[in-house]
JSON list of C-alpha atoms in Angstrom, two decimals:
[
{"chain": "L", "resi": 1, "resn": "MET", "atom": "CA", "xyz": [-18.97, -10.66, 9.40]},
{"chain": "L", "resi": 2, "resn": "ASN", "atom": "CA", "xyz": [-21.66, -9.08, 7.21]},
{"chain": "L", "resi": 3, "resn": "LYS", "atom": "CA", "xyz": [-20.37, -9.07, 3.61]},
{"chain": "L", "resi": 4, "resn": "LYS", "atom": "CA", "xyz": [-21.38, -5.46, 2.95]},
{"chain": "L", "resi": 5, "resn": "LEU", "atom": "CA", "xyz": [-19.64, -4.34, 6.15]},
{"chain": "L", "resi": 6, "resn": "LYS", "atom": "CA", "xyz": [-16.50, -6.29, 5.20]},
{"chain": "L", "resi": 7, "resn": "ILE", "atom": "CA", "xyz": [-16.21, -4.42, 1.89]},
{"chain": "L", "resi": 8, "resn": "TRP", "atom": "CA", "xyz": [-16.59, -1.00, 3.52]},
{"chain": "L", "resi": 9, "resn": "LEU", "atom": "CA", "xyz": [-14.73, -1.68, 6.77]},
{"chain": "L", "resi": 10, "resn": "PRO", "atom": "CA", "xyz": [-11.43, 0.01, 5.68]},
{"chain": "L", "resi": 11, "resn": "THR", "atom": "CA", "xyz": [-13.39, 3.09, 4.59]},
{"chain": "L", "resi": 12, "resn": "ILE", "atom": "CA", "xyz": [-15.10, 3.31, 7.98]},
{"chain": "L", "resi": 13, "resn": "ILE", "atom": "CA", "xyz": [-11.93, 2.69, 10.03]},
{"chain": "L", "resi": 14, "resn": "PHE", "atom": "CA", "xyz": [-9.70, 5.08, 8.13]},
{"chain": "L", "resi": 15, "resn": "GLY", "atom": "CA", "xyz": [-12.44, 7.70, 7.94]},
{"chain": "L", "resi": 16, "resn": "VAL", "atom": "CA", "xyz": [-12.59, 7.79, 11.74]},
{"chain": "L", "resi": 17, "resn": "LEU", "atom": "CA", "xyz": [-8.78, 7.81, 12.01]},
{"chain": "L", "resi": 18, "resn": "THR", "atom": "CA", "xyz": [-8.54, 10.68, 9.53]},
{"chain": "L", "resi": 19, "resn": "VAL", "atom": "CA", "xyz": [-10.93, 12.84, 11.54]},
{"chain": "L", "resi": 20, "resn": "ILE", "atom": "CA", "xyz": [-9.04, 12.05, 14.78]},
{"chain": "L", "resi": 21, "resn": "LEU", "atom": "CA", "xyz": [-5.69, 12.93, 13.18]},
{"chain": "L", "resi": 22, "resn": "ALA", "atom": "CA", "xyz": [-7.08, 16.19, 11.79]},
{"chain": "L", "resi": 23, "resn": "VAL", "atom": "CA", "xyz": [-8.11, 17.18, 15.32]},
{"chain": "L", "resi": 24, "resn": "ILE", "atom": "CA", "xyz": [-4.73, 16.13, 16.77]},
{"chain": "L", "resi": 25, "resn": "TYR", "atom": "CA", "xyz": [-2.87, 18.09, 14.08]},
{"chain": "L", "resi": 26, "resn": "GLY", "atom": "CA", "xyz": [-5.03, 21.16, 14.68]},
{"chain": "L", "resi": 27, "resn": "VAL", "atom": "CA", "xyz": [-4.23, 21.06, 18.40]},
{"chain": "L", "resi": 28, "resn": "THR", "atom": "CA", "xyz": [-0.52, 20.16, 18.27]},
{"chain": "L", "resi": 29, "resn": "ASP", "atom": "CA", "xyz": [0.78, 21.84, 15.10]},
{"chain": "L", "resi": 30, "resn": "ASN", "atom": "CA", "xyz": [-1.57, 23.52, 12.60]},
{"chain": "L", "resi": 31, "resn": "SER", "atom": "CA", "xyz": [1.40, 25.14, 10.79]},
{"chain": "L", "resi": 32, "resn": "LEU", "atom": "CA", "xyz": [0.70, 23.78, 7.29]},
{"chain": "L", "resi": 33, "resn": "LYS", "atom": "CA", "xyz": [-2.84, 24.23, 6.01]},
{"chain": "L", "resi": 34, "resn": "THR", "atom": "CA", "xyz": [-2.12, 21.87, 3.09]},
{"chain": "L", "resi": 35, "resn": "VAL", "atom": "CA", "xyz": [-2.09, 18.97, 5.58]},
{"chain": "L", "resi": 36, "resn": "TYR", "atom": "CA", "xyz": [-5.85, 19.40, 6.01]},
{"chain": "L", "resi": 37, "resn": "ILE", "atom": "CA", "xyz": [-6.32, 19.04, 2.24]},
{"chain": "L", "resi": 38, "resn": "GLN", "atom": "CA", "xyz": [-4.24, 15.86, 2.25]},
{"chain": "L", "resi": 39, "resn": "LEU", "atom": "CA", "xyz": [-6.19, 14.47, 5.20]},
{"chain": "L", "resi": 40, "resn": "ALA", "atom": "CA", "xyz": [-9.46, 15.31, 3.43]},
{"chain": "L", "resi": 41, "resn": "LEU", "atom": "CA", "xyz": [-8.30, 13.25, 0.45]},
{"chain": "L", "resi": 42, "resn": "CYS", "atom": "CA", "xyz": [-7.64, 10.37, 2.85]},
{"chain": "L", "resi": 43, "resn": "LEU", "atom": "CA", "xyz": [-11.38, 10.12, 3.45]},
{"chain": "L", "resi": 44, "resn": "PHE", "atom": "CA", "xyz": [-11.82, 8.92, -0.13]},
{"chain": "L", "resi": 45, "resn": "VAL", "atom": "CA", "xyz": [-8.77, 6.69, -0.69]},
{"chain": "L", "resi": 46, "resn": "PRO", "atom": "CA", "xyz": [-10.15, 3.55, 1.05]},
{"chain": "L", "resi": 47, "resn": "ALA", "atom": "CA", "xyz": [-13.39, 3.80, -0.95]},
{"chain": "L", "resi": 48, "resn": "ILE", "atom": "CA", "xyz": [-11.79, 4.01, -4.41]},
{"chain": "L", "resi": 49, "resn": "PHE", "atom": "CA", "xyz": [-11.50, 0.31, -5.22]},
{"chain": "L", "resi": 50, "resn": "PRO", "atom": "CA", "xyz": [-14.78, -0.82, -3.56]},
{"chain": "L", "resi": 51, "resn": "VAL", "atom": "CA", "xyz": [-16.65, 1.85, -5.56]},
{"chain": "L", "resi": 52, "resn": "LEU", "atom": "CA", "xyz": [-14.87, 0.90, -8.80]},
{"chain": "L", "resi": 53, "resn": "GLY", "atom": "CA", "xyz": [-15.68, -2.75, -8.11]},
{"chain": "L", "resi": 54, "resn": "ILE", "atom": "CA", "xyz": [-19.39, -1.94, -7.79]},
{"chain": "L", "resi": 55, "resn": "ILE", "atom": "CA", "xyz": [-19.37, 0.27, -10.91]},
{"chain": "L", "resi": 56, "resn": "THR", "atom": "CA", "xyz": [-17.59, -2.34, -13.06]},
{"chain": "L", "resi": 57, "resn": "LYS", "atom": "CA", "xyz": [-19.46, -5.25, -11.41]},
{"chain": "L", "resi": 58, "resn": "LYS", "atom": "CA", "xyz": [-16.14, -6.97, -10.82]},
{"chain": "L", "resi": 59, "resn": "PRO", "atom": "CA", "xyz": [-14.50, -6.55, -7.41]},
{"chain": "L", "resi": 60, "resn": "TYR", "atom": "CA", "xyz": [-10.92, -5.62, -6.77]},
{"chain": "L", "resi": 61, "resn": "PRO", "atom": "CA", "xyz": [-8.94, -7.69, -4.24]},
{"chain": "L", "resi": 62, "resn": "MET", "atom": "CA", "xyz": [-9.16, -6.39, -0.68]},
{"chain": "L", "resi": 63, "resn": "ALA", "atom": "CA", "xyz": [-5.33, -6.38, -0.70]},
{"chain": "L", "resi": 64, "resn": "LEU", "atom": "CA", "xyz": [-5.41, -3.49, -3.18]},
{"chain": "L", "resi": 65, "resn": "THR", "atom": "CA", "xyz": [-7.45, -1.32, -0.80]},
{"chain": "L", "resi": 66, "resn": "LEU", "atom": "CA", "xyz": [-5.24, -2.24, 2.15]},
{"chain": "L", "resi": 67, "resn": "MET", "atom": "CA", "xyz": [-2.07, -1.40, 0.21]},
{"chain": "L", "resi": 68, "resn": "ALA", "atom": "CA", "xyz": [-3.52, 1.98, -0.81]},
{"chain": "L", "resi": 69, "resn": "CYS", "atom": "CA", "xyz": [-4.35, 2.58, 2.86]},
{"chain": "L", "resi": 70, "resn": "TYR", "atom": "CA", "xyz": [-0.80, 1.65, 3.87]},
{"chain": "L", "resi": 71, "resn": "LEU", "atom": "CA", "xyz": [0.63, 4.28, 1.50]},
{"chain": "L", "resi": 72, "resn": "MET", "atom": "CA", "xyz": [-1.87, 6.79, 2.86]},
{"chain": "L", "resi": 73, "resn": "VAL", "atom": "CA", "xyz": [-0.90, 6.02, 6.47]},
{"chain": "L", "resi": 74, "resn": "VAL", "atom": "CA", "xyz": [2.87, 6.24, 6.04]},
{"chain": "L", "resi": 75, "resn": "GLY", "atom": "CA", "xyz": [2.77, 9.08, 3.49]},
{"chain": "L", "resi": 76, "resn": "ILE", "atom": "CA", "xyz": [0.19, 11.38, 5.07]},
{"chain": "L", "resi": 77, "resn": "TYR", "atom": "CA", "xyz": [-0.76, 10.22, 8.57]},
{"chain": "L", "resi": 78, "resn": "PHE", "atom": "CA", "xyz": [2.80, 9.62, 9.77]},
{"chain": "L", "resi": 79, "resn": "ALA", "atom": "CA", "xyz": [4.84, 11.86, 7.45]},
{"chain": "L", "resi": 80, "resn": "LYS", "atom": "CA", "xyz": [2.60, 14.93, 7.41]},
{"chain": "L", "resi": 81, "resn": "ALA", "atom": "CA", "xyz": [0.07, 14.93, 10.26]},
{"chain": "L", "resi": 82, "resn": "LEU", "atom": "CA", "xyz": [2.42, 13.40, 12.88]},
{"chain": "L", "resi": 83, "resn": "ASP", "atom": "CA", "xyz": [5.63, 14.78, 11.30]},
{"chain": "L", "resi": 84, "resn": "PHE", "atom": "CA", "xyz": [7.75, 11.62, 11.52]},
{"chain": "L", "resi": 85, "resn": "TYR", "atom": "CA", "xyz": [10.28, 13.43, 9.33]},
{"chain": "L", "resi": 86, "resn": "SER", "atom": "CA", "xyz": [11.33, 15.63, 12.25]},
{"chain": "L", "resi": 87, "resn": "PHE", "atom": "CA", "xyz": [12.42, 12.85, 14.59]},
{"chain": "L", "resi": 88, "resn": "ILE", "atom": "CA", "xyz": [13.21, 9.91, 12.28]},
{"chain": "L", "resi": 89, "resn": "PRO", "atom": "CA", "xyz": [16.08, 11.05, 9.97]},
{"chain": "L", "resi": 90, "resn": "ALA", "atom": "CA", "xyz": [15.77, 8.12, 7.56]},
{"chain": "L", "resi": 91, "resn": "TYR", "atom": "CA", "xyz": [11.97, 8.14, 7.43]},
{"chain": "L", "resi": 92, "resn": "ASP", "atom": "CA", "xyz": [11.86, 9.59, 3.91]},
{"chain": "L", "resi": 93, "resn": "LYS", "atom": "CA", "xyz": [13.94, 6.72, 2.55]},
{"chain": "L", "resi": 94, "resn": "PHE", "atom": "CA", "xyz": [11.84, 4.17, 4.46]},
{"chain": "L", "resi": 95, "resn": "LEU", "atom": "CA", "xyz": [8.76, 5.78, 2.93]},
{"chain": "L", "resi": 96, "resn": "HIS", "atom": "CA", "xyz": [10.03, 5.52, -0.65]},
{"chain": "L", "resi": 97, "resn": "THR", "atom": "CA", "xyz": [11.37, 1.99, -0.16]},
{"chain": "L", "resi": 98, "resn": "GLY", "atom": "CA", "xyz": [7.95, 0.94, 1.12]},
{"chain": "L", "resi": 99, "resn": "PHE", "atom": "CA", "xyz": [6.37, 2.69, -1.85]},
{"chain": "L", "resi": 100, "resn": "GLY", "atom": "CA", "xyz": [8.57, 0.66, -4.20]},
{"chain": "L", "resi": 101, "resn": "LEU", "atom": "CA", "xyz": [7.53, -2.59, -2.52]},
{"chain": "L", "resi": 102, "resn": "VAL", "atom": "CA", "xyz": [3.83, -1.88, -2.07]},
{"chain": "L", "resi": 103, "resn": "GLY", "atom": "CA", "xyz": [3.51, 0.10, -5.30]},
{"chain": "L", "resi": 104, "resn": "THR", "atom": "CA", "xyz": [4.90, -2.83, -7.29]},
{"chain": "L", "resi": 105, "resn": "ALA", "atom": "CA", "xyz": [2.45, -5.17, -5.58]},
{"chain": "L", "resi": 106, "resn": "MET", "atom": "CA", "xyz": [-0.37, -2.79, -6.54]},
{"chain": "L", "resi": 107, "resn": "MET", "atom": "CA", "xyz": [0.84, -2.62, -10.14]},
{"chain": "L", "resi": 108, "resn": "TYR", "atom": "CA", "xyz": [0.95, -6.43, -10.22]},
{"chain": "L", "resi": 109, "resn": "THR", "atom": "CA", "xyz": [-2.60, -6.64, -8.85]},
{"chain": "L", "resi": 110, "resn": "LEU", "atom": "CA", "xyz": [-3.93, -4.18, -11.42]},
{"chain": "L", "resi": 111, "resn": "LEU", "atom": "CA", "xyz": [-2.06, -5.95, -14.23]},
{"chain": "L", "resi": 112, "resn": "MET", "atom": "CA", "xyz": [-3.69, -9.26, -13.26]},
{"chain": "L", "resi": 113, "resn": "ARG", "atom": "CA", "xyz": [-7.05, -7.50, -13.20]},
{"chain": "L", "resi": 114, "resn": "TRP", "atom": "CA", "xyz": [-6.49, -6.16, -16.74]},
{"chain": "L", "resi": 115, "resn": "GLY", "atom": "CA", "xyz": [-5.57, -9.51, -18.30]},
{"chain": "L", "resi": 116, "resn": "GLY", "atom": "CA", "xyz": [-1.85, -9.51, -17.54]},
{"chain": "L", "resi": 117, "resn": "ASP", "atom": "CA", "xyz": [-1.94, -13.18, -16.55]},
{"chain": "L", "resi": 118, "resn": "LYS", "atom": "CA", "xyz": [-1.61, -13.93, -20.26]},
{"chain": "L", "resi": 119, "resn": "LEU", "atom": "CA", "xyz": [1.89, -12.38, -20.28]},
{"chain": "L", "resi": 120, "resn": "SER", "atom": "CA", "xyz": [5.11, -14.24, -19.63]},
{"chain": "L", "resi": 121, "resn": "PRO", "atom": "CA", "xyz": [6.65, -13.93, -16.14]},
{"chain": "L", "resi": 122, "resn": "ALA", "atom": "CA", "xyz": [9.42, -11.75, -17.60]},
{"chain": "L", "resi": 123, "resn": "GLY", "atom": "CA", "xyz": [6.85, -9.49, -19.27]},
{"chain": "L", "resi": 124, "resn": "ILE", "atom": "CA", "xyz": [4.93, -9.13, -16.01]},
{"chain": "L", "resi": 125, "resn": "ALA", "atom": "CA", "xyz": [8.10, -8.28, -14.07]},
{"chain": "L", "resi": 126, "resn": "VAL", "atom": "CA", "xyz": [9.23, -5.65, -16.59]},
{"chain": "L", "resi": 127, "resn": "ILE", "atom": "CA", "xyz": [5.82, -3.96, -16.79]},
{"chain": "L", "resi": 128, "resn": "VAL", "atom": "CA", "xyz": [5.23, -3.73, -13.03]},
{"chain": "L", "resi": 129, "resn": "PHE", "atom": "CA", "xyz": [8.82, -2.57, -12.42]},
{"chain": "L", "resi": 130, "resn": "LEU", "atom": "CA", "xyz": [8.68, 0.19, -15.03]},
{"chain": "L", "resi": 131, "resn": "GLY", "atom": "CA", "xyz": [5.17, 1.09, -13.88]},
{"chain": "L", "resi": 132, "resn": "VAL", "atom": "CA", "xyz": [6.16, 1.68, -10.27]},
{"chain": "L", "resi": 133, "resn": "LEU", "atom": "CA", "xyz": [9.31, 3.55, -11.32]},
{"chain": "L", "resi": 134, "resn": "GLY", "atom": "CA", "xyz": [7.09, 5.79, -13.45]},
{"chain": "L", "resi": 135, "resn": "MET", "atom": "CA", "xyz": [4.80, 6.32, -10.47]},
{"chain": "L", "resi": 136, "resn": "GLY", "atom": "CA", "xyz": [7.85, 7.28, -8.40]},
{"chain": "L", "resi": 137, "resn": "ALA", "atom": "CA", "xyz": [8.91, 9.81, -11.04]},
{"chain": "L", "resi": 138, "resn": "ILE", "atom": "CA", "xyz": [5.39, 11.27, -11.14]},
{"chain": "L", "resi": 139, "resn": "TRP", "atom": "CA", "xyz": [5.52, 11.67, -7.35]},
{"chain": "L", "resi": 140, "resn": "GLU", "atom": "CA", "xyz": [8.77, 13.60, -7.62]},
{"chain": "L", "resi": 141, "resn": "ILE", "atom": "CA", "xyz": [7.12, 15.89, -10.19]},
{"chain": "L", "resi": 142, "resn": "ILE", "atom": "CA", "xyz": [4.21, 16.41, -7.79]},
{"chain": "L", "resi": 143, "resn": "GLU", "atom": "CA", "xyz": [6.67, 17.32, -5.01]},
{"chain": "L", "resi": 144, "resn": "TYR", "atom": "CA", "xyz": [8.44, 19.77, -7.33]},
{"chain": "L", "resi": 145, "resn": "VAL", "atom": "CA", "xyz": [5.21, 21.47, -8.44]},
{"chain": "L", "resi": 146, "resn": "GLY", "atom": "CA", "xyz": [3.94, 21.48, -4.87]},
{"chain": "L", "resi": 147, "resn": "ALA", "atom": "CA", "xyz": [7.12, 23.23, -3.74]},
{"chain": "L", "resi": 148, "resn": "LEU", "atom": "CA", "xyz": [6.60, 25.95, -6.36]},
{"chain": "L", "resi": 149, "resn": "ILE", "atom": "CA", "xyz": [3.05, 26.52, -5.13]},
{"chain": "L", "resi": 150, "resn": "THR", "atom": "CA", "xyz": [3.45, 26.20, -1.35]},
{"chain": "L", "resi": 151, "resn": "HIS", "atom": "CA", "xyz": [7.12, 27.25, -1.04]},
{"chain": "L", "resi": 152, "resn": "GLU", "atom": "CA", "xyz": [7.79, 24.19, 1.12]},
{"chain": "L", "resi": 153, "resn": "ASP", "atom": "CA", "xyz": [10.90, 22.05, 0.57]},
{"chain": "L", "resi": 154, "resn": "PRO", "atom": "CA", "xyz": [9.83, 18.39, 0.19]},
{"chain": "L", "resi": 155, "resn": "GLN", "atom": "CA", "xyz": [12.87, 17.58, -1.96]},
{"chain": "L", "resi": 156, "resn": "ARG", "atom": "CA", "xyz": [15.37, 18.85, 0.65]},
{"chain": "L", "resi": 157, "resn": "VAL", "atom": "CA", "xyz": [16.98, 21.30, -1.78]},
{"chain": "L", "resi": 158, "resn": "LEU", "atom": "CA", "xyz": [17.38, 24.17, 0.69]},
{"chain": "L", "resi": 159, "resn": "GLY", "atom": "CA", "xyz": [19.51, 22.12, 3.07]},
{"chain": "L", "resi": 160, "resn": "ILE", "atom": "CA", "xyz": [21.94, 21.23, 0.28]},
{"chain": "L", "resi": 161, "resn": "LEU", "atom": "CA", "xyz": [22.06, 24.83, -0.96]},
{"chain": "L", "resi": 162, "resn": "GLU", "atom": "CA", "xyz": [22.90, 26.03, 2.56]},
{"chain": "L", "resi": 163, "resn": "LYS", "atom": "CA", "xyz": [25.78, 23.55, 2.72]},
{"chain": "L", "resi": 164, "resn": "ILE", "atom": "CA", "xyz": [27.03, 24.70, -0.69]},
{"chain": "L", "resi": 165, "resn": "MET", "atom": "CA", "xyz": [26.93, 28.32, 0.48]},
{"chain": "L", "resi": 166, "resn": "ALA", "atom": "CA", "xyz": [28.82, 27.35, 3.63]},
{"chain": "L", "resi": 167, "resn": "VAL", "atom": "CA", "xyz": [31.60, 25.82, 1.50]},
{"chain": "L", "resi": 168, "resn": "GLY", "atom": "CA", "xyz": [31.77, 29.09, -0.44]},
{"chain": "L", "resi": 169, "resn": "ASP", "atom": "CA", "xyz": [32.85, 27.54, -3.72]},
{"chain": "L", "resi": 170, "resn": "VAL", "atom": "CA", "xyz": [30.40, 25.73, -6.01]},
{"chain": "L", "resi": 171, "resn": "GLN", "atom": "CA", "xyz": [33.07, 23.60, -7.69]},
{"chain": "L", "resi": 172, "resn": "LYS", "atom": "CA", "xyz": [34.57, 22.54, -4.38]},
{"chain": "L", "resi": 173, "resn": "ALA", "atom": "CA", "xyz": [31.10, 21.78, -3.00]},
{"chain": "L", "resi": 174, "resn": "TRP", "atom": "CA", "xyz": [30.39, 19.64, -6.06]},
{"chain": "L", "resi": 175, "resn": "GLN", "atom": "CA", "xyz": [33.60, 17.72, -5.54]},
{"chain": "L", "resi": 176, "resn": "GLN", "atom": "CA", "xyz": [32.53, 17.12, -1.94]},
{"chain": "L", "resi": 177, "resn": "GLY", "atom": "CA", "xyz": [29.38, 15.44, -3.22]},
{"chain": "L", "resi": 178, "resn": "LEU", "atom": "CA", "xyz": [26.92, 18.22, -2.45]},
{"chain": "L", "resi": 179, "resn": "ASN", "atom": "CA", "xyz": [24.26, 17.84, -5.13]},
{"chain": "L", "resi": 180, "resn": "PRO", "atom": "CA", "xyz": [20.76, 19.45, -4.98]},
{"chain": "L", "resi": 181, "resn": "LEU", "atom": "CA", "xyz": [19.40, 16.38, -6.80]},
{"chain": "L", "resi": 182, "resn": "ASP", "atom": "CA", "xyz": [20.49, 13.98, -4.04]},
{"chain": "L", "resi": 183, "resn": "ASP", "atom": "CA", "xyz": [17.09, 13.60, -2.38]},
{"chain": "L", "resi": 184, "resn": "THR", "atom": "CA", "xyz": [15.21, 13.08, -5.64]},
{"chain": "L", "resi": 185, "resn": "ILE", "atom": "CA", "xyz": [17.66, 10.53, -7.04]},
{"chain": "L", "resi": 186, "resn": "TRP", "atom": "CA", "xyz": [17.96, 8.57, -3.79]},
{"chain": "L", "resi": 187, "resn": "ASP", "atom": "CA", "xyz": [14.17, 8.48, -3.52]},
{"chain": "L", "resi": 188, "resn": "LEU", "atom": "CA", "xyz": [14.09, 6.77, -6.91]},
{"chain": "L", "resi": 189, "resn": "ILE", "atom": "CA", "xyz": [16.98, 4.45, -6.01]},
{"chain": "L", "resi": 190, "resn": "VAL", "atom": "CA", "xyz": [15.28, 3.14, -2.87]},
{"chain": "L", "resi": 191, "resn": "THR", "atom": "CA", "xyz": [12.03, 2.83, -4.84]},
{"chain": "L", "resi": 192, "resn": "VAL", "atom": "CA", "xyz": [13.91, 0.47, -7.18]},
{"chain": "L", "resi": 193, "resn": "ILE", "atom": "CA", "xyz": [15.18, -1.49, -4.15]},
{"chain": "L", "resi": 194, "resn": "GLY", "atom": "CA", "xyz": [11.65, -1.85, -2.76]},
{"chain": "L", "resi": 195, "resn": "SER", "atom": "CA", "xyz": [10.37, -2.93, -6.16]},
{"chain": "L", "resi": 196, "resn": "ALA", "atom": "CA", "xyz": [13.14, -5.52, -6.43]},
{"chain": "L", "resi": 197, "resn": "VAL", "atom": "CA", "xyz": [12.06, -7.04, -3.10]},
{"chain": "L", "resi": 198, "resn": "PHE", "atom": "CA", "xyz": [8.55, -7.66, -4.43]},
{"chain": "L", "resi": 199, "resn": "LEU", "atom": "CA", "xyz": [9.87, -9.03, -7.72]},
{"chain": "L", "resi": 200, "resn": "ILE", "atom": "CA", "xyz": [12.07, -11.50, -5.83]},
{"chain": "L", "resi": 201, "resn": "PHE", "atom": "CA", "xyz": [9.00, -12.56, -3.83]},
{"chain": "L", "resi": 202, "resn": "TYR", "atom": "CA", "xyz": [7.03, -12.93, -7.09]},
{"chain": "L", "resi": 203, "resn": "ILE", "atom": "CA", "xyz": [9.75, -15.04, -8.76]},
{"chain": "L", "resi": 204, "resn": "VAL", "atom": "CA", "xyz": [10.12, -17.33, -5.73]},
{"chain": "L", "resi": 205, "resn": "ASP", "atom": "CA", "xyz": [6.35, -17.72, -5.33]},
{"chain": "L", "resi": 206, "resn": "ARG", "atom": "CA", "xyz": [5.94, -18.50, -9.02]},
{"chain": "L", "resi": 207, "resn": "ALA", "atom": "CA", "xyz": [8.68, -21.13, -8.80]},
{"chain": "L", "resi": 208, "resn": "LEU", "atom": "CA", "xyz": [6.69, -22.72, -5.94]},
{"chain": "L", "resi": 209, "resn": "GLY", "atom": "CA", "xyz": [3.43, -22.73, -7.90]},
{"chain": "L", "resi": 210, "resn": "GLY", "atom": "CA", "xyz": [2.24, -19.12, -7.56]},
{"chain": "L", "resi": 211, "resn": "ARG", "atom": "CA", "xyz": [-0.37, -19.92, -4.92]},
{"chain": "L", "resi": 212, "resn": "LEU", "atom": "CA", "xyz": [0.44, -17.01, -2.59]},
{"chain": "L", "resi": 213, "resn": "CYS", "atom": "CA", "xyz": [0.31, -14.30, -5.27]},
{"chain": "L", "resi": 214, "resn": "LYS", "atom": "CA", "xyz": [-2.95, -15.75, -6.57]},
{"chain": "L", "resi": 215, "resn": "LYS", "atom": "CA", "xyz": [-4.47, -15.76, -3.09]},
{"chain": "L", "resi": 216, "resn": "LEU", "atom": "CA", "xyz": [-3.40, -12.23, -2.21]},
{"chain": "L", "resi": 217, "resn": "PHE", "atom": "CA", "xyz": [-3.62, -10.32, -5.47]},
{"chain": "L", "resi": 218, "resn": "THR", "atom": "CA", "xyz": [-6.46, -11.81, -7.50]},
{"chain": "L", "resi": 219, "resn": "VAL", "atom": "CA", "xyz": [-10.24, -11.83, -7.03]},
{"chain": "L", "resi": 220, "resn": "SER", "atom": "CA", "xyz": [-11.77, -14.81, -5.25]},
{"chain": "L", "resi": 221, "resn": "GLU", "atom": "CA", "xyz": [-15.23, -16.23, -5.83]},
{"chain": "L", "resi": 222, "resn": "GLU", "atom": "CA", "xyz": [-16.19, -15.01, -2.37]},
{"chain": "L", "resi": 223, "resn": "GLN", "atom": "CA", "xyz": [-15.36, -11.42, -3.34]},
{"chain": "L", "resi": 224, "resn": "VAL", "atom": "CA", "xyz": [-17.46, -11.73, -6.49]},
{"chain": "L", "resi": 225, "resn": "GLY", "atom": "CA", "xyz": [-20.29, -12.88, -4.26]},
{"chain": "L", "resi": 226, "resn": "ASP", "atom": "CA", "xyz": [-19.76, -9.87, -2.00]},
{"chain": "L", "resi": 227, "resn": "ILE", "atom": "CA", "xyz": [-20.30, -7.50, -4.93]},
{"chain": "L", "resi": 228, "resn": "LYS", "atom": "CA", "xyz": [-23.45, -9.32, -6.03]},
{"chain": "L", "resi": 229, "resn": "ASP", "atom": "CA", "xyz": [-24.78, -9.25, -2.49]},
{"chain": "L", "resi": 230, "resn": "ASN", "atom": "CA", "xyz": [-23.94, -5.55, -2.28]},
{"chain": "L", "resi": 231, "resn": "GLU", "atom": "CA", "xyz": [-26.04, -4.90, -5.38]},
{"chain": "L", "resi": 232, "resn": "ALA", "atom": "CA", "xyz": [-28.99, -6.94, -4.08]}
]
């Protein structure tokens, strides 16, 4: 495959998919105009790391672009445009667990890019774990602010409030475990679980020589050549 095409292939593929999904959403639903904004952003996500690689003259691993595309697919394509939330009850928790796993892998990749290979294994694990947990917290803030602006309910607060009102007594509802923070806290809990899965993989791979992490999450000589060819 042509090296220039290989670098930009995810951008081309997901650009076409984004346009197709926008048309499908417009025909089948079209209830939330914010979905179009999110889909428009999807046009740029696959190009972020290839463009940064060209600007900095040092490529990012293809795995980083593919992981960003995965988060885009499950978080916007499936969750928003195709509304998986409506017919898969546990989809939200699957989404945040996957974010914990893939987000930690992305943090690890970026840390290696920024000289993190000089850290001890424990230092690497702590930094990527806290980094992805921080990203998860930022996402919850985005959902909260988004709810204030759009009056949607991404944090599932209205459902809990309705149950509390049905009980008729706030104290009794609290004792029954009805807590408006449930969705937010469980999102962070499953993010931790997903992150732990990657860290276990990292520890096992390192014990076996670290070849798999190096192959997947660091830049190869071939990728460096791709950038140079792209500049030529």
